[in-house]
mmCIF file of C-alpha atoms and ligand atoms in Angstrom:
data_model
loop_
_atom_site.group_PDB
_atom_site.id
_atom_site.type_symbol
_atom_site.label_atom_id
_atom_site.label_comp_id
_atom_site.label_asym_id
_atom_site.label_seq_id
_atom_site.Cartn_x
_atom_site.Cartn_y
_atom_site.Cartn_z
ATOM 1 C CA UNK A 839 46.058 -23.665 7.530
ATOM 2 C CA UNK A 840 44.816 -25.954 10.263
ATOM 3 C CA UNK A 841 41.061 -26.361 10.589
ATOM 4 C CA UNK A 842 41.099 -28.262 13.885
ATOM 5 C CA UNK A 843 37.752 -27.247 15.402
ATOM 6 C CA UNK A 844 39.168 -27.374 18.943
ATOM 7 C CA UNK A 845 41.749 -24.680 18.335
ATOM 8 C CA UNK A 846 40.912 -21.041 19.066
ATOM 9 C CA UNK A 847 40.964 -19.269 15.726
ATOM 10 C CA UNK A 848 41.338 -15.646 14.687
ATOM 11 C CA UNK A 849 40.196 -14.963 11.137
ATOM 12 C CA UNK A 850 41.125 -11.409 10.195
ATOM 13 C CA UNK A 851 39.674 -9.613 7.168
ATOM 14 C CA UNK A 852 41.975 -6.807 6.111
ATOM 15 C CA UNK A 853 43.282 -4.870 3.122
ATOM 16 C CA UNK A 854 46.790 -5.443 4.496
ATOM 17 C CA UNK A 855 47.142 -9.165 5.260
ATOM 18 C CA UNK A 856 50.933 -8.754 5.192
ATOM 19 C CA UNK A 857 50.659 -6.903 8.538
ATOM 20 C CA UNK A 858 49.922 -10.309 10.168
ATOM 21 C CA UNK A 859 51.117 -12.074 12.253
ATOM 22 C CA UNK A 860 53.423 -9.082 12.923
ATOM 23 C CA UNK A 861 53.892 -8.815 16.692
ATOM 24 C CA UNK A 862 51.547 -11.780 17.193
ATOM 25 C CA UNK A 863 54.296 -13.991 15.730
ATOM 26 C CA UNK A 864 56.693 -13.100 18.566
ATOM 27 C CA UNK A 865 57.029 -13.894 22.268
ATOM 28 C CA UNK A 866 54.124 -15.500 24.153
ATOM 29 C CA UNK A 867 51.506 -15.326 21.361
ATOM 30 C CA UNK A 868 54.066 -16.264 18.707
ATOM 31 C CA UNK A 869 55.288 -19.330 20.577
ATOM 32 C CA UNK A 870 51.698 -20.408 21.170
ATOM 33 C CA UNK A 871 50.911 -19.886 17.473
ATOM 34 C CA UNK A 872 53.944 -21.941 16.418
ATOM 35 C CA UNK A 873 52.988 -24.747 18.787
ATOM 36 C CA UNK A 874 49.400 -24.882 17.529
ATOM 37 C CA UNK A 875 47.625 -23.555 20.633
ATOM 38 C CA UNK A 876 45.739 -21.116 18.404
ATOM 39 C CA UNK A 877 45.401 -20.409 14.681
ATOM 40 C CA UNK A 878 45.524 -17.197 12.685
ATOM 41 C CA UNK A 879 44.299 -16.521 9.180
ATOM 42 C CA UNK A 880 44.601 -13.077 7.571
ATOM 43 C CA UNK A 881 42.338 -12.811 4.520
ATOM 44 C CA UNK A 882 42.602 -10.086 1.907
ATOM 45 C CA UNK A 883 39.294 -8.208 1.516
ATOM 46 C CA UNK A 884 40.416 -7.163 -1.965
ATOM 47 C CA UNK A 885 40.210 -10.801 -3.107
ATOM 48 C CA UNK A 886 36.419 -10.358 -2.951
ATOM 49 C CA UNK A 887 36.364 -7.319 -5.267
ATOM 50 C CA UNK A 888 34.628 -8.066 -8.540
ATOM 51 C CA UNK A 889 35.354 -5.166 -10.868
ATOM 52 C CA UNK A 890 38.270 -4.728 -13.223
ATOM 53 C CA UNK A 891 40.064 -2.364 -10.865
ATOM 54 C CA UNK A 892 39.527 -4.570 -7.804
ATOM 55 C CA UNK A 893 38.041 -1.584 -6.029
ATOM 56 C CA UNK A 894 36.950 -1.992 -2.442
ATOM 57 C CA UNK A 895 35.885 1.536 -1.550
ATOM 58 C CA UNK A 896 33.897 4.445 -2.912
ATOM 59 C CA UNK A 897 32.974 8.024 -2.012
ATOM 60 C CA UNK A 898 30.522 8.532 0.880
ATOM 61 C CA UNK A 899 26.852 8.874 -0.004
ATOM 62 C CA UNK A 900 25.799 12.407 0.905
ATOM 63 C CA UNK A 901 29.287 13.752 0.290
ATOM 64 C CA UNK A 902 32.199 14.389 2.610
ATOM 65 C CA UNK A 903 35.868 13.505 2.750
ATOM 66 C CA UNK A 904 37.528 10.128 2.376
ATOM 67 C CA UNK A 905 36.347 6.782 1.123
ATOM 68 C CA UNK A 906 33.965 4.159 2.501
ATOM 69 C CA UNK A 907 34.481 0.384 2.366
ATOM 70 C CA UNK A 908 31.815 -1.090 0.094
ATOM 71 C CA UNK A 909 29.093 -3.277 1.627
ATOM 72 C CA UNK A 910 28.983 -5.775 -1.251
ATOM 73 C CA UNK A 911 32.741 -6.416 -1.266
ATOM 74 C CA UNK A 912 33.033 -6.768 2.507
ATOM 75 C CA UNK A 913 29.917 -8.975 2.734
ATOM 76 C CA UNK A 914 31.402 -11.273 0.078
ATOM 77 C CA UNK A 915 34.680 -11.424 2.040
ATOM 78 C CA UNK A 916 32.810 -12.291 5.265
ATOM 79 C CA UNK A 917 30.694 -14.941 3.528
ATOM 80 C CA UNK A 918 33.768 -16.507 1.919
ATOM 81 C CA UNK A 919 35.502 -16.674 5.309
ATOM 82 C CA UNK A 920 32.382 -18.192 6.908
ATOM 83 C CA UNK A 921 32.001 -20.738 4.129
ATOM 84 C CA UNK A 922 35.488 -22.151 4.554
ATOM 85 C CA UNK A 923 35.160 -22.104 8.355
ATOM 86 C CA UNK A 924 34.077 -24.775 10.743
ATOM 87 C CA UNK A 925 30.592 -25.928 11.660
ATOM 88 C CA UNK A 926 30.589 -23.331 14.435
ATOM 89 C CA UNK A 927 30.459 -19.750 13.129
ATOM 90 C CA UNK A 928 32.768 -17.360 14.908
ATOM 91 C CA UNK A 929 31.569 -14.188 16.646
ATOM 92 C CA UNK A 930 31.932 -11.401 14.084
ATOM 93 C CA UNK A 931 33.638 -8.221 15.198
ATOM 94 C CA UNK A 932 34.645 -5.036 13.453
ATOM 95 C CA UNK A 933 37.326 -2.838 14.980
ATOM 96 C CA UNK A 934 36.170 0.783 15.069
ATOM 97 C CA UNK A 935 36.576 3.825 17.319
ATOM 98 C CA UNK A 936 32.751 3.955 17.304
ATOM 99 C CA UNK A 937 32.504 0.566 18.968
ATOM 100 C CA UNK A 938 31.819 -0.451 22.560
ATOM 101 C CA UNK A 939 35.059 -0.180 24.549
ATOM 102 C CA UNK A 940 36.864 -3.523 24.841
ATOM 103 C CA UNK A 941 36.980 -4.839 28.411
ATOM 104 C CA UNK A 942 38.819 -7.697 30.093
ATOM 105 C CA UNK A 943 35.415 -9.333 30.652
ATOM 106 C CA UNK A 944 34.650 -9.331 26.894
ATOM 107 C CA UNK A 945 38.184 -10.587 26.194
ATOM 108 C CA UNK A 946 37.634 -13.487 28.622
ATOM 109 C CA UNK A 947 34.308 -14.352 26.937
ATOM 110 C CA UNK A 948 35.889 -14.359 23.491
ATOM 111 C CA UNK A 949 38.845 -16.436 24.718
ATOM 112 C CA UNK A 950 36.406 -19.007 26.150
ATOM 113 C CA UNK A 951 34.666 -19.349 22.766
ATOM 114 C CA UNK A 952 35.778 -20.795 19.421
ATOM 115 C CA UNK A 953 37.622 -17.643 18.292
ATOM 116 C CA UNK A 954 36.687 -14.503 16.384
ATOM 117 C CA UNK A 955 36.240 -13.214 12.868
ATOM 118 C CA UNK A 956 37.599 -9.680 12.931
ATOM 119 C CA UNK A 957 37.049 -7.059 10.248
ATOM 120 C CA UNK A 958 39.636 -4.301 10.093
ATOM 121 C CA UNK A 959 38.281 -0.989 8.861
ATOM 122 C CA UNK A 960 40.267 1.521 6.793
ATOM 123 C CA UNK A 961 39.286 4.772 5.109
ATOM 124 C CA UNK A 962 36.519 6.877 6.641
ATOM 125 C CA UNK A 963 34.449 3.870 7.584
ATOM 126 C CA UNK A 964 32.418 0.889 6.472
ATOM 127 C CA UNK A 965 29.027 0.957 4.766
ATOM 128 C CA UNK A 966 26.518 0.630 7.638
ATOM 129 C CA UNK A 967 24.440 -1.912 5.719
ATOM 130 C CA UNK A 968 27.092 -4.624 5.967
ATOM 131 C CA UNK A 969 27.503 -3.971 9.707
ATOM 132 C CA UNK A 970 23.735 -4.495 10.095
ATOM 133 C CA UNK A 971 23.303 -7.322 7.597
ATOM 134 C CA UNK A 972 26.200 -9.434 8.923
ATOM 135 C CA UNK A 973 25.580 -8.414 12.544
ATOM 136 C CA UNK A 974 29.075 -7.132 13.184
ATOM 137 C CA UNK A 975 29.854 -6.195 16.792
ATOM 138 C CA UNK A 976 31.718 -2.867 16.723
ATOM 139 C CA UNK A 977 34.631 -2.884 19.178
ATOM 140 C CA UNK A 978 36.896 0.020 20.153
ATOM 141 C CA UNK A 979 40.223 -0.305 21.948
ATOM 142 C CA UNK A 980 40.137 3.263 23.232
ATOM 143 C CA UNK A 981 39.124 6.861 22.637
ATOM 144 C CA UNK A 982 41.672 7.711 19.964
ATOM 145 C CA UNK A 983 41.736 7.114 16.217
ATOM 146 C CA UNK A 984 44.170 4.712 14.569
ATOM 147 C CA UNK A 985 44.767 4.712 10.834
ATOM 148 C CA UNK A 986 43.091 1.336 10.540
ATOM 149 C CA UNK A 987 41.707 -1.574 12.518
ATOM 150 C CA UNK A 988 44.716 -3.893 12.147
ATOM 151 C CA UNK A 989 46.617 -2.780 15.239
ATOM 152 C CA UNK A 990 43.354 -2.768 17.197
ATOM 153 C CA UNK A 991 42.664 -6.338 16.005
ATOM 154 C CA UNK A 992 46.147 -7.416 17.085
ATOM 155 C CA UNK A 993 45.507 -5.899 20.503
ATOM 156 C CA UNK A 994 42.267 -7.830 20.898
ATOM 157 C CA UNK A 995 43.806 -11.101 19.668
ATOM 158 C CA UNK A 996 46.826 -10.751 21.961
ATOM 159 C CA UNK A 997 44.568 -10.137 24.969
ATOM 160 C CA UNK A 998 42.538 -13.275 24.124
ATOM 161 C CA UNK A 999 45.448 -15.564 23.263
ATOM 162 C CA UNK A 1000 47.254 -15.063 26.578
ATOM 163 C CA UNK A 1001 44.138 -16.412 28.347
ATOM 164 C CA UNK A 1002 43.989 -19.646 26.307
ATOM 165 C CA UNK A 1003 44.813 -22.826 28.215
ATOM 166 C CA UNK A 1004 48.519 -23.626 28.063
ATOM 167 C CA UNK A 1005 49.629 -20.247 26.686
ATOM 168 C CA UNK A 1006 50.869 -18.677 29.913
ATOM 169 C CA UNK A 1007 52.374 -21.936 31.189
ATOM 170 C CA UNK A 1008 53.794 -21.524 34.660
ATOM 171 C CA UNK A 1009 53.074 -17.791 34.704
ATOM 172 C CA UNK A 1010 50.088 -16.596 36.702
ATOM 173 C CA UNK A 1011 46.846 -17.703 35.122
ATOM 174 C CA UNK A 1012 45.862 -14.082 34.796
ATOM 175 C CA UNK A 1013 43.863 -14.010 38.009
ATOM 176 C CA UNK A 1014 46.248 -11.756 39.959
ATOM 177 C CA UNK A 1015 46.557 -8.893 37.498
ATOM 178 C CA UNK A 1016 44.952 -5.613 36.575
ATOM 179 C CA UNK A 1017 41.194 -5.806 35.875
ATOM 180 C CA UNK A 1018 40.730 -9.473 36.842
ATOM 181 C CA UNK A 1019 39.188 -8.315 40.145
ATOM 182 C CA UNK A 1020 38.122 -4.903 38.913
ATOM 183 C CA UNK A 1021 41.249 -3.243 40.346
ATOM 184 C CA UNK A 1022 44.530 -2.028 38.881
ATOM 185 C CA UNK A 1023 47.531 -4.104 39.845
ATOM 186 C CA UNK A 1024 49.598 -3.314 42.955
ATOM 187 C CA UNK A 1025 53.221 -2.182 42.445
ATOM 188 C CA UNK A 1026 55.911 -4.826 41.939
ATOM 189 C CA UNK A 1027 59.569 -4.860 43.048
ATOM 190 C CA UNK A 1028 62.565 -7.118 42.573
ATOM 191 C CA UNK A 1029 66.294 -7.073 43.304
ATOM 192 C CA UNK A 1030 68.341 -5.051 44.002
ATOM 193 C CA UNK A 1031 66.908 -4.276 47.418
ATOM 194 C CA UNK A 1032 68.170 -0.694 47.139
ATOM 195 C CA UNK A 1033 67.954 1.259 43.871
ATOM 196 C CA UNK A 1034 69.165 4.886 43.806
ATOM 197 C CA UNK A 1035 68.449 5.030 47.542
ATOM 198 C CA UNK A 1036 64.913 3.736 47.081
ATOM 199 C CA UNK A 1037 64.128 0.621 49.099
ATOM 200 C CA UNK A 1038 61.728 -2.242 48.527
ATOM 201 C CA UNK A 1039 58.879 -1.785 51.065
ATOM 202 C CA UNK A 1040 59.870 -3.731 54.241
ATOM 203 C CA UNK A 1041 56.602 -5.624 54.357
ATOM 204 C CA UNK A 1042 57.393 -7.389 51.064
ATOM 205 C CA UNK A 1043 60.592 -8.759 52.617
ATOM 206 C CA UNK A 1044 58.897 -9.801 55.872
ATOM 207 C CA UNK A 1045 57.876 -13.277 54.694
ATOM 208 C CA UNK A 1046 54.446 -12.716 56.241
ATOM 209 C CA UNK A 1047 52.125 -13.770 53.400
ATOM 210 C CA UNK A 1048 48.954 -12.445 55.003
ATOM 211 C CA UNK A 1049 50.509 -9.020 55.576
ATOM 212 C CA UNK A 1050 51.886 -8.959 52.020
ATOM 213 C CA UNK A 1051 48.432 -9.803 50.628
ATOM 214 C CA UNK A 1052 46.784 -7.092 52.756
ATOM 215 C CA UNK A 1053 49.392 -4.507 51.681
ATOM 216 C CA UNK A 1054 48.904 -5.380 48.011
ATOM 217 C CA UNK A 1055 45.134 -5.115 48.319
ATOM 218 C CA UNK A 1056 45.377 -1.674 49.910
ATOM 219 C CA UNK A 1057 47.845 -0.484 47.258
ATOM 220 C CA UNK A 1058 45.613 -1.770 44.448
ATOM 221 C CA UNK A 1059 42.596 -0.047 45.958
ATOM 222 C CA UNK A 1060 44.394 3.268 46.508
ATOM 223 C CA UNK A 1061 45.734 3.246 42.952
ATOM 224 C CA UNK A 1062 42.370 2.369 41.429
ATOM 225 C CA UNK A 1063 40.537 5.045 43.436
ATOM 226 C CA UNK A 1064 42.912 7.799 42.343
ATOM 227 C CA UNK A 1065 43.698 6.734 38.760
ATOM 228 C CA UNK A 1066 40.485 5.074 37.659
ATOM 229 C CA UNK A 1067 37.509 6.377 39.634
ATOM 230 C CA UNK A 1068 35.307 4.909 36.860
ATOM 231 C CA UNK A 1069 36.534 1.370 37.672
ATOM 232 C CA UNK A 1070 36.373 1.992 41.436
ATOM 233 C CA UNK A 1071 32.725 3.035 41.193
ATOM 234 C CA UNK A 1072 31.685 -0.270 39.597
ATOM 235 C CA UNK A 1073 34.109 -2.698 41.266
ATOM 236 C CA UNK A 1074 32.656 -6.099 42.086
ATOM 237 C CA UNK A 1075 31.888 -6.554 45.789
ATOM 238 C CA UNK A 1076 33.287 -9.623 47.576
ATOM 239 C CA UNK A 1077 30.503 -11.991 48.795
ATOM 240 C CA UNK A 1078 31.423 -11.504 52.500
ATOM 241 C CA UNK A 1079 31.180 -7.729 52.120
ATOM 242 C CA UNK A 1080 27.875 -8.023 50.288
ATOM 243 C CA UNK A 1081 26.413 -10.171 53.105
ATOM 244 C CA UNK A 1082 27.482 -7.652 55.739
ATOM 245 C CA UNK A 1083 25.873 -4.796 53.849
ATOM 246 C CA UNK A 1084 22.833 -3.331 55.603
ATOM 247 C CA UNK A 1085 19.496 -4.117 54.049
ATOM 248 C CA UNK A 1086 17.226 -1.165 53.281
ATOM 249 C CA UNK A 1087 15.301 -0.135 56.453
ATOM 250 C CA UNK A 1088 11.802 -0.700 55.116
ATOM 251 C CA UNK A 1089 12.422 -4.225 53.815
ATOM 252 C CA UNK A 1090 9.596 -6.460 55.039
ATOM 253 C CA UNK A 1091 10.164 -9.768 53.257
ATOM 254 C CA UNK A 1092 12.055 -12.825 54.599
HETATM 255 N N1 ADE B 2081 40.255 1.790 14.269
HETATM 256 C C1 ADE B 2081 40.700 3.045 14.348
HETATM 257 N N2 ADE B 2081 40.750 3.483 15.603
HETATM 258 C C2 ADE B 2081 40.304 2.446 16.380
HETATM 259 C C3 ADE B 2081 40.099 2.274 17.764
HETATM 260 N N3 ADE B 2081 40.364 3.237 18.642
HETATM 261 N N4 ADE B 2081 39.627 1.095 18.193
HETATM 262 C C4 ADE B 2081 39.330 0.113 17.320
HETATM 263 N N5 ADE B 2081 39.508 0.226 16.000
HETATM 264 C C5 ADE B 2081 39.987 1.375 15.527
#
């Protein structure tokens, strides 16, 4: 395992380390992993269990169904991962449907940093005391419940890795895609020009770059308004538009 401090690193704590790299070993992320543009380490939480049965979970205090991941075992796993890490400690995340929803902005922040230590939950949950004591940031990838945090962790890592320098190569740097400007992406077309009697919009074949850009902007806005009114309501305003905006009538300063 490389410990080059310059390389973006994902350290994953899981009960199923054999699930990694999984899809992260293929395609864009996989090629980048093989060429050393980022590093991945999947660590088995069970290796930090101390009893004879290597138990990692127990019944919930107060009763109820399922099992809860023990605070002492998980804290030991986190501390062991930290101890063998680099001078810089990684942001510590735990994947959970209770977490703050993951956004492209948070992904970009994480990608710009040294990497992430990601805890994958299983069972009914994780003892709250380890979340508090190790200051784990709870992150959700959406309002649905997976059977564990591993696939959620892969989602987060994939989203970060594609933003790392050199990973996308000649592809767009990620600036002209959904969410980068707070809008969903405009529709795309390619050959053939006619498909089942459906044509590529004429404007895209006009060669007029300004008109193409204006058409794409309108399409992105229309789509965002209808599909994601939540995103539309909080979209960032371009500086020119902000300047043109009327000031409140009773403003007296400046
Ligand atoms: N673990 C289970 N469901 C999850 C979700 N929606 N997001 C993150 N981690 C999870």
